[in-house]
Structures are given as C-alpha cells and as structure tokens.
Amino acid sequence: PPMKKITKAADEYAAGNLSYQIDLNREDEFGHLADSMNLMTRELNETEEYERKFIANISHALRTPVTVIRGSLEALRDGVITEPEEVQEYHEQMLSESVFLQRLINDLLDLSRLQNMDFPIEKEPLNLCDVVQDAVRSSRRLGLEKDINIDLSSDTDLYVLNGDYGRLRQMLLVFLHNSIKFSNEDGKVEVALKKDKLFIKDYGCGIKAEDIPHAFDRFYKARNEKNKSGSGLGLAIAKQIALRHDMSLELESEQGVYTKITVNLPPKEKVE
C-alpha cells in the first residue's frame, strides 16, 4: 500500500538514510507526495556533498600556508638556512603566505556573515551609477599594471535603489578584479548599465563549460597560473551581496574568448 511505503521512507530518513528513494509510480496525491519526498532527499544529499567538498577545500587551503610558514620557521630556528639571501627569501615567503591566510580568513568571515540573515546590512537609497563609477575608478588603477582599459557606458546617470553602498561596491570590485586578473596584457574590460541590467565583460581566458554552473559556489577557484593569490570565495561573496539586494547573477563564457557577468537589477526606486 502507498501509505506503508511513505511511512517506511519516513523511518529511513529518521535513521539518517537520506539516499532512500520511494518506489511509487502513481498519478495521485500519494504519488505526488512520494515525488516531492524523493526530490527533497536528492537535494539534501547534494547539499551534504557540497558541504563536505567545501570543508575539504577550506581545510586544504588553510593547511598549505600554515605548513609553509611552520616549515620555514623551523628551518630558520634550527639553523638549516643561514645565508642572508636565503633567509630573506624565507621571510618573503612567510609574509606572502601570511597575507594569503589573512585574506582567506577575512573572506570566510565575510561569507559567513552575509549568509546569516540575522546579520544586518545597512541599506539606504543610493544611486547605483555612483557605485559603478566608484568601482570602475578604483579598478582602473589595477588595470594600468596590465595595460587593461576599462570602458564604462550607461544609458542613464540615475538608477536609485535601496542598498548598502560598501557591499555593492565590494561586489562590483570582485567582478572587475577577476576580469582584470584573467585578461591578457593590453586587453579591455567593458562595463555597461542598460535598462535594468549591469554587464561586466572581459576578453580573457574564459571559463570551461563544465565549470560555469559552479562559478558562484563557495570556493570555486580556477586552477591556473593567473589565480595563485585568490581565496576562491570572491564570487560566492558577490552572490550573497546580490541576493541581499534582490539581484540575480548570470555568467556566460567561452574559453579563450570572453567571460560576461550579468547583474539583473531590482526595479528603480521612485524618486520623490
């Protein structure tokens, strides 16, 4: 009987067996309930797997710099390294790893705060055009180091919404800094505000098709030479900031051709 199968499934879930699926192929309320329970457990399984991967990635990311710092300190303390030039190299390496560690910990704390809906973000009416111009202005300095031009275009100079200026600026800087990081020397990044969408597009190395669905996950990190210093949490933080502002994000990319992020904006606030 259908009720017996559903009760059996509930007992399995209570015992922690979230992989249990109900075999009940019916076009009635019992069938719909079974389908819903099967879908729920599949999603819970995916979430658990995601959490496991996240913890494994973070553990690895924390362990690497700590291992380097400890090994370097022990070598210096034990007198294994004594040549002034080598000592200097070890100091530089330890400083570099410490900076990475600090960035990773700060990003972890930031992501944790943003995911906690009890953590308030300060919203007030602001002009998004000001935030975009501010972020572009800051990023142009970084772009200069690689001779990358940032082109800004907008079909309006007033897009009022209720938001946290600092957080929105942080979100845009994540996108812009990624675009610069993954662009080739002497390239360009395009930023455009059109109607209710904001676009950030670069013509750099692009993202593999299979990685695109995971780009905004926690700890997504492109494994290549251009991304040695990133914490891997930037896009996840940007996604949380977007969600807190009723914005959604889309990503298109073609390897070796371009990457384009679209920010779907909430409707403009009416200006009194």
Coordinates of C-alpha atoms in Angstrom, one line a residue:
P1 CA 0.0 0.0 0.0
P2 CA 1.2 3.5 -0.8
M3 CA 0.9 4.8 2.8
K4 CA 3.1 1.9 4.0
K5 CA 5.9 2.9 1.5
I6 CA 5.8 6.5 2.6
T7 CA 5.9 5.6 6.3
K8 CA 8.9 3.3 5.6
A9 CA 10.6 6.2 3.8
A10 CA 10.0 8.5 6.8
D11 CA 11.6 5.8 9.1
E12 CA 14.6 5.6 6.8
Y13 CA 15.1 9.4 6.8
A14 CA 14.7 9.5 10.6
A15 CA 17.5 6.9 10.7
G16 CA 19.7 9.1 8.6
N17 CA 19.4 7.2 5.3
L18 CA 18.9 10.2 3.0
S19 CA 19.6 8.2 -0.1
Y20 CA 16.4 6.2 0.3
Q21 CA 14.0 6.7 -2.7
I22 CA 10.3 5.8 -2.6
D23 CA 9.3 3.5 -5.5
L24 CA 5.8 4.7 -6.0
N25 CA 4.7 5.4 -9.6
R26 CA 1.2 6.8 -9.2
E27 CA -0.7 9.8 -10.6
D28 CA -2.5 10.7 -7.3
E29 CA -1.7 12.5 -4.1
F30 CA 0.4 9.7 -2.8
G31 CA 2.4 9.7 -6.0
H32 CA 3.0 13.5 -5.8
L33 CA 4.0 13.2 -2.1
A34 CA 6.5 10.4 -3.0
D35 CA 7.9 12.5 -5.8
S36 CA 8.3 15.5 -3.5
M37 CA 10.0 13.4 -0.8
N38 CA 12.4 11.9 -3.3
L39 CA 13.3 15.3 -4.7
M40 CA 13.8 16.7 -1.2
T41 CA 16.2 13.9 -0.2
R42 CA 18.1 14.2 -3.5
E43 CA 18.6 18.0 -2.8
L44 CA 19.6 17.3 0.8
N45 CA 22.2 14.8 -0.4
E46 CA 23.6 17.3 -2.9
T47 CA 23.8 19.9 -0.1
E48 CA 25.6 17.5 2.2
E49 CA 28.1 16.6 -0.6
Y50 CA 28.6 20.3 -1.3
E51 CA 29.3 20.9 2.4
R52 CA 31.8 18.1 2.5
K53 CA 33.6 19.4 -0.5
F54 CA 33.6 22.9 0.9
I55 CA 35.1 21.8 4.2
A56 CA 37.7 19.7 2.4
N57 CA 38.7 22.6 0.1
I58 CA 38.9 25.1 3.0
S59 CA 41.0 22.6 5.1
H60 CA 43.4 22.2 2.2
A61 CA 43.6 26.0 1.6
L62 CA 44.4 26.6 5.3
R63 CA 46.8 23.7 5.7
T64 CA 49.1 24.8 2.8
P65 CA 50.2 28.2 4.0
V66 CA 50.4 27.0 7.6
T67 CA 52.6 24.1 6.6
V68 CA 54.9 26.5 4.6
I69 CA 55.1 29.0 7.5
R70 CA 55.9 26.3 10.0
G71 CA 58.4 24.6 7.9
S72 CA 60.2 27.9 7.1
L73 CA 60.3 28.9 10.8
E74 CA 61.7 25.5 11.8
A75 CA 64.4 25.7 9.2
L76 CA 65.4 29.2 10.4
R77 CA 65.3 28.2 14.1
D78 CA 67.3 25.1 13.5
G79 CA 70.0 27.0 11.5
V80 CA 69.4 25.0 8.4
I81 CA 69.1 28.2 6.5
T82 CA 71.8 30.8 7.3
E83 CA 72.8 32.5 4.1
P84 CA 71.4 36.1 4.2
E85 CA 69.8 35.9 0.8
E86 CA 68.1 32.6 1.6
V87 CA 66.9 33.9 4.9
Q88 CA 65.4 36.9 3.1
E89 CA 63.6 34.6 0.7
Y90 CA 62.2 32.6 3.5
H91 CA 61.0 35.8 5.2
E92 CA 59.3 36.9 2.0
Q93 CA 57.6 33.6 1.5
M94 CA 56.3 33.5 5.1
L95 CA 55.0 37.1 4.7
S96 CA 53.3 36.2 1.4
E97 CA 51.7 33.1 2.9
S98 CA 50.5 35.1 6.0
V99 CA 48.9 37.7 3.7
F100 CA 47.1 34.9 1.8
L101 CA 46.0 33.3 5.1
Q102 CA 44.6 36.6 6.4
R103 CA 42.7 37.2 3.1
L104 CA 41.2 33.7 3.3
I105 CA 40.1 34.1 6.9
N106 CA 38.6 37.5 6.3
D107 CA 36.7 36.2 3.2
L108 CA 35.4 33.2 5.2
L109 CA 34.2 35.5 8.0
D110 CA 32.6 37.8 5.4
L111 CA 30.8 34.9 3.6
S112 CA 29.6 33.6 7.0
R113 CA 28.2 37.0 8.0
L114 CA 26.4 37.5 4.6
Q115 CA 24.8 34.0 4.7
N116 CA 23.5 34.7 8.2
M117 CA 20.2 36.5 7.6
D118 CA 20.3 37.9 11.2
F119 CA 23.4 39.8 10.2
P120 CA 22.1 43.2 9.1
I121 CA 23.5 45.2 6.1
E122 CA 22.9 48.9 6.1
K123 CA 20.6 49.9 3.3
E124 CA 19.6 53.4 2.2
P125 CA 18.5 55.0 -1.1
L126 CA 21.5 55.4 -3.4
N127 CA 22.4 56.0 -7.0
L128 CA 23.8 52.7 -8.4
C129 CA 25.6 54.8 -11.1
D130 CA 27.7 56.3 -8.4
V131 CA 28.7 52.9 -7.1
V132 CA 29.6 51.6 -10.6
Q133 CA 31.7 54.7 -11.3
D134 CA 33.5 54.4 -8.0
A135 CA 34.3 50.7 -8.5
V136 CA 35.5 51.3 -12.1
R137 CA 37.7 54.2 -11.0
S138 CA 39.3 52.1 -8.3
S139 CA 39.8 49.2 -10.7
R140 CA 41.4 51.3 -13.4
R141 CA 44.5 51.7 -11.2
L142 CA 44.8 47.9 -11.1
G143 CA 44.2 47.6 -14.8
L144 CA 47.1 50.0 -15.5
E145 CA 49.5 47.4 -14.2
K146 CA 48.5 45.1 -17.2
D147 CA 47.6 47.9 -19.6
I148 CA 44.0 46.9 -19.4
N149 CA 41.4 49.5 -20.3
I150 CA 38.0 49.6 -18.6
D151 CA 35.3 51.0 -20.8
L152 CA 32.2 52.3 -18.9
S153 CA 28.9 53.0 -20.7
S154 CA 25.4 53.7 -19.2
D155 CA 22.0 54.7 -20.7
T156 CA 21.2 56.7 -17.5
D157 CA 23.0 58.6 -14.8
L158 CA 20.3 57.9 -12.2
Y159 CA 19.4 54.4 -11.0
V160 CA 18.1 54.7 -7.5
L161 CA 17.8 51.6 -5.4
N162 CA 17.8 50.7 -1.7
G163 CA 21.2 49.3 -0.9
D164 CA 24.4 49.1 1.0
Y165 CA 26.9 51.2 -0.9
G166 CA 30.0 49.5 0.5
R167 CA 28.7 46.0 -0.1
L168 CA 27.6 46.8 -3.7
R169 CA 31.0 48.3 -4.4
Q170 CA 32.6 45.2 -2.9
M171 CA 30.5 43.0 -5.3
L172 CA 31.5 45.0 -8.3
L173 CA 35.2 45.0 -7.3
V174 CA 35.1 41.2 -7.2
F175 CA 33.8 41.1 -10.8
L176 CA 36.2 43.8 -12.0
H177 CA 39.3 42.4 -10.3
N178 CA 38.5 38.9 -11.7
S179 CA 38.1 40.4 -15.2
I180 CA 41.5 42.1 -14.9
K181 CA 43.2 39.1 -13.4
F182 CA 42.0 36.7 -16.2
S183 CA 42.5 39.2 -19.0
N184 CA 45.6 39.2 -21.3
E185 CA 48.0 42.2 -21.2
D186 CA 46.8 45.2 -23.2
G187 CA 43.2 43.9 -23.1
K188 CA 39.9 45.6 -22.2
V189 CA 37.0 45.2 -19.8
E190 CA 33.6 46.5 -20.7
V191 CA 31.1 47.7 -18.0
A192 CA 27.6 48.7 -19.2
L193 CA 24.4 49.7 -17.4
K194 CA 21.4 49.2 -19.8
K195 CA 17.9 49.4 -18.5
D196 CA 17.7 47.0 -15.6
K197 CA 20.9 45.1 -16.2
L198 CA 24.5 45.7 -15.5
F199 CA 27.1 43.8 -17.6
I200 CA 30.8 43.2 -16.9
K201 CA 32.6 41.6 -19.8
D202 CA 36.3 40.7 -20.4
Y203 CA 38.1 39.1 -23.3
G204 CA 40.5 36.9 -21.3
C205 CA 41.0 33.2 -20.8
G206 CA 37.3 32.4 -20.2
I207 CA 35.9 29.5 -18.1
K208 CA 35.4 25.8 -19.0
A209 CA 31.8 25.0 -19.9
E210 CA 31.6 22.4 -17.1
D211 CA 32.8 24.9 -14.5
I212 CA 30.2 27.6 -15.4
P213 CA 27.4 26.2 -13.2
H214 CA 29.7 26.1 -10.2
A215 CA 31.3 29.6 -10.6
F216 CA 29.3 31.2 -7.8
D217 CA 29.7 28.3 -5.5
R218 CA 31.6 28.7 -2.3
F219 CA 35.2 28.0 -3.0
Y220 CA 35.1 27.9 -6.7
K221 CA 38.6 28.6 -7.9
A222 CA 40.0 28.4 -11.4
R223 CA 43.2 26.3 -11.2
N224 CA 45.7 28.2 -13.3
E225 CA 48.7 30.4 -13.1
K226 CA 46.7 33.6 -13.2
N227 CA 44.9 32.8 -10.0
K228 CA 47.5 32.0 -7.4
S229 CA 46.5 34.6 -4.8
G230 CA 42.7 34.4 -4.8
S231 CA 40.9 32.9 -1.8
G232 CA 38.3 31.3 -4.1
L233 CA 35.5 32.9 -2.2
G234 CA 35.1 36.2 -4.1
L235 CA 32.3 35.1 -6.4
A236 CA 30.4 33.4 -3.6
I237 CA 30.6 36.6 -1.5
A238 CA 29.4 38.6 -4.6
K239 CA 26.5 36.2 -5.0
Q240 CA 25.4 36.7 -1.3
I241 CA 25.6 40.5 -1.7
A242 CA 23.5 40.3 -4.9
L243 CA 20.9 38.1 -3.1
R244 CA 20.7 40.6 -0.2
H245 CA 19.8 43.3 -2.8
D246 CA 17.2 41.2 -4.7
M247 CA 19.6 40.9 -7.6
S248 CA 20.4 37.7 -9.6
L249 CA 23.6 36.9 -11.4
E250 CA 24.2 35.1 -14.7
L251 CA 27.5 34.0 -16.2
E252 CA 28.3 33.3 -19.8
S253 CA 31.8 32.3 -21.0
E254 CA 33.7 30.8 -23.9
Q255 CA 37.2 29.5 -23.2
G256 CA 39.8 31.8 -24.7
V257 CA 37.2 34.2 -25.9
Y258 CA 35.3 36.1 -23.2
T259 CA 33.5 36.0 -19.9
K260 CA 30.4 38.0 -19.2
I261 CA 28.6 38.6 -15.9
T262 CA 25.1 40.0 -16.0
V263 CA 23.6 41.5 -12.8
N264 CA 19.8 41.6 -13.0
L265 CA 18.8 44.6 -11.0
P266 CA 15.7 45.3 -9.0
P267 CA 13.3 47.9 -10.4
K268 CA 14.4 51.5 -9.9
E269 CA 13.0 53.2 -6.8
K270 CA 10.7 56.2 -7.5
V271 CA 12.4 59.5 -6.7
E272 CA 10.1 61.9 -4.8

